[in-house]
Tab-separated table of C-alpha atoms in Angstrom:
chain	number	residue	atom	x	y	z
A	19	MET	CA	10.639	-15.498	3.473
A	20	ASN	CA	11.594	-18.625	1.490
A	21	SER	CA	7.988	-19.856	1.544
A	22	LEU	CA	6.750	-16.512	0.183
A	23	ASN	CA	9.350	-16.613	-2.615
A	24	ILE	CA	8.336	-20.170	-3.553
A	25	LEU	CA	4.634	-19.253	-3.479
A	26	SER	CA	5.100	-16.181	-5.703
A	27	SER	CA	7.147	-18.270	-8.172
A	28	LEU	CA	4.443	-20.970	-8.270
A	29	LEU	CA	1.760	-18.357	-8.987
A	30	ASP	CA	3.925	-16.896	-11.753
A	31	VAL	CA	4.418	-20.335	-13.351
A	32	GLN	CA	0.681	-21.087	-13.077
A	33	ARG	CA	-0.175	-17.725	-14.678
A	34	ARG	CA	1.809	-18.662	-17.799
A	35	TYR	CA	-0.426	-21.704	-18.400
A	36	VAL	CA	-3.739	-19.929	-17.833
A	37	VAL	CA	-5.575	-18.715	-20.943
A	38	ASP	CA	-8.432	-16.711	-19.383
A	39	PRO	CA	-7.325	-13.024	-19.069
A	40	ALA	CA	-9.357	-12.477	-15.855
A	41	ALA	CA	-7.772	-15.529	-14.191
A	42	LYS	CA	-4.316	-14.344	-15.340
A	43	GLU	CA	-4.953	-10.954	-13.718
A	44	HIS	CA	-6.143	-12.537	-10.441
A	45	LEU	CA	-3.016	-14.700	-10.279
A	46	ALA	CA	-0.801	-11.669	-11.020
A	47	ASN	CA	-2.535	-9.677	-8.265
A	48	ALA	CA	-2.062	-12.526	-5.782
A	49	ARG	CA	1.611	-12.773	-6.751
A	50	ASP	CA	2.070	-8.995	-6.304
A	51	ARG	CA	0.521	-9.139	-2.811
A	52	ILE	CA	2.849	-11.982	-1.828
A	53	ILE	CA	5.858	-10.049	-3.172
A	54	ALA	CA	4.727	-7.038	-1.112
A	55	MET	CA	4.520	-9.234	2.005
A	56	GLY	CA	8.053	-10.428	1.245
A	57	THR	CA	9.246	-6.809	1.107
A	58	VAL	CA	7.600	-6.147	4.463
A	59	TYR	CA	9.189	-9.192	6.114
A	60	ARG	CA	12.608	-8.480	4.571
A	61	HIS	CA	12.509	-4.990	6.071
A	62	LEU	CA	11.487	-6.377	9.467
A	63	TYR	CA	14.383	-8.845	9.444
A	64	GLN	CA	16.819	-6.027	8.637
A	65	ALA	CA	15.499	-3.803	11.440
A	66	HIS	CA	17.672	-3.264	14.507
A	67	THR	CA	14.949	-4.650	16.750
A	68	LEU	CA	12.062	-7.038	16.178
A	69	GLU	CA	9.913	-5.254	18.788
A	70	TYR	CA	9.172	-2.182	16.696
A	71	VAL	CA	9.751	-0.662	13.265
A	72	GLU	CA	10.548	2.939	12.352
A	73	PHE	CA	7.677	3.165	9.891
A	74	SER	CA	8.829	6.321	8.057
A	75	GLU	CA	11.926	4.410	6.848
A	76	PHE	CA	9.771	1.407	6.018
A	77	LEU	CA	7.339	3.601	4.054
A	78	ASN	CA	10.207	4.952	1.944
A	79	THR	CA	11.415	1.380	1.290
A	80	ILE	CA	7.950	0.237	0.135
A	81	CYS	CA	7.485	3.264	-2.129
A	82	ASN	CA	10.993	3.012	-3.634
A	83	SER	CA	10.651	-0.706	-4.346
A	84	SER	CA	7.171	-0.157	-5.873
A	85	GLU	CA	8.466	2.671	-8.062
A	86	THR	CA	11.237	0.366	-9.332
A	87	ALA	CA	9.009	-2.725	-9.712
A	88	TYR	CA	6.387	-0.972	-11.835
A	89	VAL	CA	8.746	1.102	-13.982
A	90	ARG	CA	8.075	-1.128	-17.032
A	91	ARG	CA	4.295	-0.677	-16.799
A	92	SER	CA	4.201	3.080	-16.271
A	93	LYS	CA	6.404	6.098	-15.740
A	94	LEU	CA	5.657	6.323	-12.053
A	95	SER	CA	7.177	8.681	-9.516
A	96	ILE	CA	6.362	8.424	-5.813
A	97	GLU	CA	7.160	11.301	-3.444
A	98	VAL	CA	7.233	10.559	0.289
A	99	GLU	CA	7.100	13.011	3.209
A	100	ALA	CA	7.106	11.079	6.468
A	101	GLU	CA	7.492	12.005	10.115
A	102	PRO	CA	9.153	9.445	12.422
A	103	LEU	CA	6.654	6.873	13.676
A	104	GLN	CA	7.434	3.752	15.691
A	105	LEU	CA	5.029	0.855	15.245
A	106	SER	CA	4.972	-2.736	16.453
A	107	GLY	CA	5.824	-5.310	13.790
A	108	ALA	CA	2.148	-6.305	13.408
A	109	HIS	CA	0.965	-2.707	12.896
A	110	ALA	CA	3.860	-2.026	10.497
A	111	ILE	CA	2.919	-5.084	8.413
A	112	ALA	CA	-0.738	-3.990	8.226
A	113	LEU	CA	0.119	-0.390	7.289
A	114	GLY	CA	2.796	-1.570	4.839
A	115	MET	CA	0.333	-3.852	3.054
A	116	LEU	CA	-2.221	-1.031	3.023
A	117	THR	CA	0.319	1.285	1.351
A	118	HIS	CA	1.127	-1.374	-1.247
A	119	GLU	CA	-2.592	-1.832	-2.010
A	120	LEU	CA	-2.982	1.941	-2.487
A	121	ILE	CA	-0.043	2.018	-4.925
A	122	THR	CA	-1.355	-1.016	-6.841
A	123	ASN	CA	-4.862	0.509	-6.920
A	124	ALA	CA	-3.508	3.775	-8.374
A	125	LEU	CA	-1.498	1.919	-11.030
A	126	LYS	CA	-4.439	-0.261	-12.066
A	127	HIS	CA	-7.161	2.376	-12.104
A	128	ALA	CA	-5.716	5.904	-12.130
A	129	TYR	CA	-3.372	5.658	-15.107
A	130	SER	CA	-3.394	4.044	-18.534
A	131	ASP	CA	-0.399	1.837	-19.364
A	132	GLY	CA	2.600	3.947	-20.305
A	133	VAL	CA	1.087	7.200	-18.961
A	134	ALA	CA	3.320	9.109	-16.549
A	135	GLY	CA	1.904	9.289	-13.045
A	136	HIS	CA	2.797	10.979	-9.783
A	137	ILE	CA	1.862	9.692	-6.339
A	138	LYS	CA	2.401	11.644	-3.134
A	139	VAL	CA	2.455	9.938	0.267
A	140	ILE	CA	2.422	12.001	3.479
A	141	LEU	CA	2.688	10.480	6.960
A	142	LYS	CA	2.267	12.887	9.876
A	143	HIS	CA	0.569	13.571	13.184
A	144	ASN	CA	-2.196	16.158	12.877
A	145	ASP	CA	-2.875	18.886	15.467
A	146	ASN	CA	-4.948	16.447	17.567
A	147	GLY	CA	-2.167	13.826	17.702
A	148	ILE	CA	-4.000	11.550	15.241
A	149	ILE	CA	-1.765	9.732	12.739
A	150	GLU	CA	-2.610	10.676	9.153
A	151	LEU	CA	-1.520	8.784	6.067
A	152	ARG	CA	-2.397	10.827	2.982
A	153	PHE	CA	-2.077	9.136	-0.379
A	154	SER	CA	-2.843	11.118	-3.542
A	155	ASP	CA	-2.461	10.569	-7.270
A	156	ASN	CA	-2.989	12.792	-10.304
A	157	GLY	CA	-4.790	10.137	-12.345
A	158	ARG	CA	-8.266	9.899	-13.846
A	159	GLY	CA	-10.111	9.711	-10.505
A	160	PHE	CA	-13.086	7.625	-9.424
A	161	PRO	CA	-16.414	7.615	-11.277
A	162	ASP	CA	-19.009	10.045	-9.885
A	163	ASN	CA	-21.141	7.219	-8.472
A	164	PHE	CA	-18.244	5.426	-6.695
A	165	GLN	CA	-18.970	4.168	-3.171
A	166	ILE	CA	-16.355	2.131	-1.350
A	167	GLU	CA	-19.055	0.162	0.513
A	168	ALA	CA	-20.518	-1.062	-2.784
A	169	THR	CA	-17.293	-1.840	-4.666
A	170	SER	CA	-16.469	-5.348	-5.873
A	171	SER	CA	-12.727	-4.571	-6.021
A	172	LEU	CA	-10.728	-6.875	-3.732
A	173	GLY	CA	-8.014	-4.217	-3.396
A	174	MET	CA	-10.500	-1.608	-2.160
A	175	LYS	CA	-12.033	-4.132	0.257
A	176	ILE	CA	-8.544	-4.898	1.624
A	177	ILE	CA	-7.867	-1.161	2.072
A	178	ALA	CA	-11.170	-0.544	3.914
A	179	SER	CA	-10.886	-3.632	6.147
A	180	THR	CA	-7.234	-2.903	7.062
A	181	VAL	CA	-8.160	0.646	8.105
A	182	ARG	CA	-10.967	-0.790	10.285
A	183	GLN	CA	-8.598	-3.412	11.728
A	184	LEU	CA	-6.229	-0.600	12.780
A	185	GLY	CA	-9.131	1.278	14.441
A	186	GLY	CA	-8.990	4.117	11.940
A	187	ASN	CA	-11.227	5.785	9.401
A	188	LEU	CA	-10.929	6.379	5.675
A	189	GLU	CA	-11.879	9.461	3.691
A	190	ILE	CA	-11.720	9.591	-0.124
A	191	ASN	CA	-11.494	13.012	-1.785
A	192	ARG	CA	-11.784	13.888	-5.463
A	193	LEU	CA	-8.947	16.055	-6.763
A	194	GLU	CA	-8.598	17.944	-10.038
A	195	PRO	CA	-7.149	15.679	-11.353
A	196	GLY	CA	-6.892	12.535	-9.270
A	197	THR	CA	-7.892	11.058	-5.942
A	198	GLU	CA	-6.752	11.444	-2.351
A	199	PHE	CA	-7.116	8.788	0.348
A	200	VAL	CA	-6.887	10.148	3.886
A	201	ILE	CA	-6.407	7.466	6.526
A	202	ARG	CA	-6.630	8.606	10.142
A	203	LEU	CA	-5.338	6.235	12.798
A	204	PRO	CA	-5.412	6.481	16.597
A	205	SER	CA	-2.133	7.333	18.330
A	206	SER	CA	-2.660	4.164	20.404
A	207	ILE	CA	-1.161	2.110	17.538
A	208	GLU	CA	2.230	3.737	18.158
A	209	TYR	CA	4.829	1.552	19.849
A	210	LYS	CA	5.409	2.706	23.389
A	211	CYS	CA	8.894	1.946	24.692
A	212	HIS	CA	8.752	0.110	28.037
A	213	GLY	CA	11.424	0.929	30.538
């Protein structure tokens, strides 16, 4: 935790001395990812057990802290509907970072600065027992020719690779207006209580 705080502070200091706008943005993005990791670890330390995390509570924490953190940049509201889901610490970290990337992606690309935005996050088991994380925004949406496989965006690459790492699949739907990410994960990632 202390190392992450020091690292995010160092990146922030470095960003102040950089002139190139692209480099400034890369440093800010790296800092934001480190802050998100800090939020994840803080939640894990506060959990009643280190073996597993109640991810629905964790999801609310991530979304609430993101809503507060980005309030200066945009008028953002995040609505969460989440069923109980117990995950190991490692799976909770991966899914927590994935959620943070989705929020950051929506803020960077779906809305102009100062424009009010609404994000809805739904976590549930579907009829087949598959875990679904649905993330939708009412922003400007992706360009018609968008393909996640061909994107140069680091955030999108992190999202796609994290879904693969969790053994899931990703579907991106165009909304009117906005975009919906549907992440389907196998029930095998759920923490099974031994005993």
